[in-house]
Short mmCIF file of C-alpha atoms in Angstrom, two decimals:
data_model
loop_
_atom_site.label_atom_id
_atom_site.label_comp_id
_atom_site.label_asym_id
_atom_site.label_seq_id
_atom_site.Cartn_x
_atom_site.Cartn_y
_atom_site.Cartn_z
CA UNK A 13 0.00 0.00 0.00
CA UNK A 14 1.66 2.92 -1.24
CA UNK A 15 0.56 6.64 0.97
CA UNK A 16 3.19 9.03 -0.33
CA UNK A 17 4.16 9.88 3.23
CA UNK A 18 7.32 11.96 3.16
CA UNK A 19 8.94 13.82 6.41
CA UNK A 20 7.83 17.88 6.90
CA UNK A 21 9.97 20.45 8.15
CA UNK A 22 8.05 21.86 11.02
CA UNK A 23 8.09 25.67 12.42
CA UNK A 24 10.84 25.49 15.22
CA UNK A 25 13.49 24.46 13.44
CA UNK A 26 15.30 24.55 10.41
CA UNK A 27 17.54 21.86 10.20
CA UNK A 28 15.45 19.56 8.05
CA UNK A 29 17.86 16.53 9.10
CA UNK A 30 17.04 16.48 12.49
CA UNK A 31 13.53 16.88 11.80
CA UNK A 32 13.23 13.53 9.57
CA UNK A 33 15.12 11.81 12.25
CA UNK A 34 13.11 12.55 15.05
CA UNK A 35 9.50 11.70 13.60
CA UNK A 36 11.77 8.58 12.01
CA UNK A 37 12.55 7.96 15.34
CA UNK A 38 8.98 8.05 16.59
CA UNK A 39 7.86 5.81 13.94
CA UNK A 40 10.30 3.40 14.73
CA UNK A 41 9.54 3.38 17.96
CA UNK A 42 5.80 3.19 17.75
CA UNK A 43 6.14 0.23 15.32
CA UNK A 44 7.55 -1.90 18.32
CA UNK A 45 4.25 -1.54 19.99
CA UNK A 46 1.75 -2.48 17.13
CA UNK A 47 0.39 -5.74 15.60
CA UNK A 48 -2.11 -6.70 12.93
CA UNK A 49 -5.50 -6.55 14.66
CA UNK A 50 -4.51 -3.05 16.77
CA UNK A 51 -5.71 0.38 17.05
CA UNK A 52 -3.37 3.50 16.43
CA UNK A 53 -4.49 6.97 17.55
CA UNK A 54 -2.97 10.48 16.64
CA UNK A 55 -3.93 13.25 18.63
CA UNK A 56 -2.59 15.83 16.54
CA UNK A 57 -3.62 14.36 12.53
CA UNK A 58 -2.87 16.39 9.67
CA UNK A 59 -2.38 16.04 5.97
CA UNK A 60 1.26 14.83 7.34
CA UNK A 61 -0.04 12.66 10.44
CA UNK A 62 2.35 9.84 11.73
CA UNK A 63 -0.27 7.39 10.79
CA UNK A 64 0.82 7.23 7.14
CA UNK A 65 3.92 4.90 7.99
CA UNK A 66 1.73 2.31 10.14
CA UNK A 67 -0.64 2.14 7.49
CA UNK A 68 1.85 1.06 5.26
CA UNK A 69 2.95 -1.45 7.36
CA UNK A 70 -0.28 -3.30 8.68
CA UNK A 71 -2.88 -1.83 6.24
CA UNK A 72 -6.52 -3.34 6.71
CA UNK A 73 -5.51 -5.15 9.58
CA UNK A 74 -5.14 -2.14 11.90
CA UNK A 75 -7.44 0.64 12.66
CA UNK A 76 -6.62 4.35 12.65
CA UNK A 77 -8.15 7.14 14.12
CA UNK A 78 -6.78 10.86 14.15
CA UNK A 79 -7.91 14.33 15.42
CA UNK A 80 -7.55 17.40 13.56
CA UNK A 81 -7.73 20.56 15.36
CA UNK A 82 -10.33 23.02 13.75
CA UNK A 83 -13.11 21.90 10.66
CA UNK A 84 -10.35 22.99 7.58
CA UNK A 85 -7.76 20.74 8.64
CA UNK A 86 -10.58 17.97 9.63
CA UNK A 87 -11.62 18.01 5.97
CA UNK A 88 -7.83 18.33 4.45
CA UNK A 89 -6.74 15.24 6.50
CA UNK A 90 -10.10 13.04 5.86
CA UNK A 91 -9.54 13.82 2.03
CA UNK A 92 -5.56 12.83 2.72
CA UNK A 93 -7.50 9.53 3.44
CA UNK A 94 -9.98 9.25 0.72
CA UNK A 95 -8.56 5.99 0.10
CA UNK A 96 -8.68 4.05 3.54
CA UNK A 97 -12.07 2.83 4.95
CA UNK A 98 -10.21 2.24 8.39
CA UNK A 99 -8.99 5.60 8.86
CA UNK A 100 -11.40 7.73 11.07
CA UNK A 101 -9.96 11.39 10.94
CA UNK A 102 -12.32 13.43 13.89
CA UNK A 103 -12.64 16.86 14.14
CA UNK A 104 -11.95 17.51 17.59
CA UNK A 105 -10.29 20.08 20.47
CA UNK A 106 -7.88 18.12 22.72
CA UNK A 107 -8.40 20.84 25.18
CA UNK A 108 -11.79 19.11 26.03
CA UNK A 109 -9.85 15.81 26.36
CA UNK A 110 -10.24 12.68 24.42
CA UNK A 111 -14.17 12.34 23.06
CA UNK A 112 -14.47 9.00 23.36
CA UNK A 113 -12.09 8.13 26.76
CA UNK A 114 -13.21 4.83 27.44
CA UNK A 115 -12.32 3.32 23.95
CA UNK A 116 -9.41 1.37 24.03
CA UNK A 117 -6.05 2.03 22.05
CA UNK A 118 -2.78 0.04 21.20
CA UNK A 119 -0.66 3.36 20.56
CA UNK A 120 -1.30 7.21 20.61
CA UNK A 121 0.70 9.18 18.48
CA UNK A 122 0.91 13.11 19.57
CA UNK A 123 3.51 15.33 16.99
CA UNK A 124 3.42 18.39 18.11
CA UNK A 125 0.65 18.68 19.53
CA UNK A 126 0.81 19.18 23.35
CA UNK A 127 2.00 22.66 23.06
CA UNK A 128 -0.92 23.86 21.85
CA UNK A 129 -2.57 22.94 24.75
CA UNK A 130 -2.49 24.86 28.25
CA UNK A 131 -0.40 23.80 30.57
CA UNK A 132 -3.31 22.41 32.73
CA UNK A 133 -4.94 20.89 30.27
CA UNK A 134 -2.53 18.15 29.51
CA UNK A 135 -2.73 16.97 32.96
CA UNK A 136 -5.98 15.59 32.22
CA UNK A 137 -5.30 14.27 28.69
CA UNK A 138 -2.23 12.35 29.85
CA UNK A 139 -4.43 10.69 32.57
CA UNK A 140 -7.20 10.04 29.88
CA UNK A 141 -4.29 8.61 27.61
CA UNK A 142 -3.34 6.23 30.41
CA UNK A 143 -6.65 4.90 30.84
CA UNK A 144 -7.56 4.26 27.37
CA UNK A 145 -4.29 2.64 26.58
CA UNK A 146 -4.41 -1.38 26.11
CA UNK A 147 -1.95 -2.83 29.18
CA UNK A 148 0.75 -3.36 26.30
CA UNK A 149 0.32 -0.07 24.71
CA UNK A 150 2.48 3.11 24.58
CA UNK A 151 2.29 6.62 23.93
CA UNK A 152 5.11 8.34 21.94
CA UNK A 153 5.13 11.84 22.00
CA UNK A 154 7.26 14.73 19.85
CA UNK A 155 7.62 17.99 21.60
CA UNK A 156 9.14 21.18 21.42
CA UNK A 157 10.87 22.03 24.37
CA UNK A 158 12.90 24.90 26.20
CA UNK A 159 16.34 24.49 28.08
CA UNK A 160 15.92 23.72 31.84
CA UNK A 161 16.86 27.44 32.71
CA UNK A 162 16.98 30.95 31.38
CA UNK A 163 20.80 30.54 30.65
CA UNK A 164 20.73 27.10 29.09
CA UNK A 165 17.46 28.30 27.05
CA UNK A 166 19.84 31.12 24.99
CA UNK A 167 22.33 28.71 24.61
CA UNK A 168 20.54 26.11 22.46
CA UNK A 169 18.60 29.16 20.79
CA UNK A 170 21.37 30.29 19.19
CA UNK A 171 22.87 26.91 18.23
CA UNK A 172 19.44 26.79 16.32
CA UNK A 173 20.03 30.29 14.92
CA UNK A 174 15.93 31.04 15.08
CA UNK A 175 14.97 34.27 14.50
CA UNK A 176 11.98 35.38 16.96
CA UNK A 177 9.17 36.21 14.85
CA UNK A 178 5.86 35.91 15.81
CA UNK A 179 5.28 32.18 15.46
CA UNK A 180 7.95 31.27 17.18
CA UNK A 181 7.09 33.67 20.21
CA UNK A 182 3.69 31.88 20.12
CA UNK A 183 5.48 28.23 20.67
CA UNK A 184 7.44 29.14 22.97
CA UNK A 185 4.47 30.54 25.39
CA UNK A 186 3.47 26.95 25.47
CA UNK A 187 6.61 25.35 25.51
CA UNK A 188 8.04 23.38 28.51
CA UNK A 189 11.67 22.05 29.65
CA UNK A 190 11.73 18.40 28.66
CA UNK A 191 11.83 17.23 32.40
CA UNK A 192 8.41 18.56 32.57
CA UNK A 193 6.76 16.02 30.34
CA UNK A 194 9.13 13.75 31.63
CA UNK A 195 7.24 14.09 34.97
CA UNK A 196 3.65 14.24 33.66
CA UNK A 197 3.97 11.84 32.21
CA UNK A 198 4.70 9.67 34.90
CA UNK A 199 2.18 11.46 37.31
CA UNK A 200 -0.46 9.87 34.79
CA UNK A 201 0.34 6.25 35.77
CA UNK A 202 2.96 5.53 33.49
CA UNK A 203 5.81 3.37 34.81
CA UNK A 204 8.38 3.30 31.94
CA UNK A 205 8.79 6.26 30.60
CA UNK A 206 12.16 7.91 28.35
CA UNK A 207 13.22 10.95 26.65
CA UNK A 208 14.87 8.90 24.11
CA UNK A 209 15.92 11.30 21.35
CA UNK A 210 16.37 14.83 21.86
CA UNK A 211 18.15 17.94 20.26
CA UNK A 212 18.48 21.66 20.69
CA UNK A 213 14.77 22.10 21.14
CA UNK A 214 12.51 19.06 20.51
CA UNK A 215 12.21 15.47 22.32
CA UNK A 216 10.40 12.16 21.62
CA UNK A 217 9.46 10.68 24.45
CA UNK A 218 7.93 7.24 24.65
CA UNK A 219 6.01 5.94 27.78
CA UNK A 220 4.22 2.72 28.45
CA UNK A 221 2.84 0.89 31.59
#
């Protein structure tokens, strides 16, 4: 099953290396989690989503759903999907959590989109994550982040040379140190969780029971 999937640049960096790796990274990791027969969820879908490479992989035997953030990229996504009956793309606000909390998932997928969110909403989506997640599934998570301090914050902005215009200023209002998500994570109930690639100012986390 060919999608077309291909890696995007997206808008905090501008080394277009390190962003394939880390969503190749993510993908990898996800993969390790999934079977014929299981569900895969991505919390932030676009016309880019995650999902592409796992339907690839498992095809029919997997379902997929995804949420797209606002009606426009709901209907640009579902038409991404024209072609697969076992995609379900939702059009949905993660600030309200997860709409349908008690069904059960294998893996979640989230690129970039926790720091959209307010801080205190993420709290309860993490939590909802946990509880929805089948006892052998995982969450795996790609995240801006910000240094752990002031100092160590204009250090690895310059090494990314990013200029502040106004879109970055609005990702960085939203944008935590990477111990932070670290920690919610495991306030949620997760028992293994891992930072497990990072550079100047992203992480991919992955977390499991």
């Amino acid at each position: 099953m060919t999608s077309g999937w291909k890696l995007e640049i997206k808008p905090r960096f501008k080394d277009t290396i390190l962003h394939e790796q880390m969503r190749a990274a993510a993908v990898h990791m996800g993969m390790n989690f999934i079977k014929e027969g299981d569900s895969v969820v991505d919390l932030g879908a676009d016309a880019d989503t995650l999902l592409f490479p796992f339907i690839e992989k498992f095809g029919d035997s997997c379902q997929y759903q995804g949420f797209a953030n606002g009606p426009e990229l709901a209907a640009q996504t579902r038409d991404k999907f024209s072609d697969f009956p076992n995609v379900v793309i939702t059009e949905h606000d993660l600030s309200f959590g997860l709409p349908n909390p008690d069904k059960k998932a294998n893996l979640f997928l989230c690129d970039y989109a926790f720091y959209k969110l307010p801080v205190t909403y993420r709290h309860h989506l993490l939590h909802q994550v946990f509880k929805s997640l089948d006892k052998d599934g995982a969450i795996v998570i790609i995240e801006p982040i910000f240094g752990s301090d002031s100092a160590v914050e204009t250090v690895l902005r310059a090494l990314t040379e990013q200029e502040n215009d106004e879109q970055d200023e609005k990702i960085t209002e939203v944008t935590v140190p990477a111990d932070w998500t670290s920690e919610w994570l495991r306030r949620a109930g997760f028992k293994h969780v891992e930072c497990f690639w990072r550079t100047y100012g992203a992480g991919v986390w992955v977390a499991f029971k």
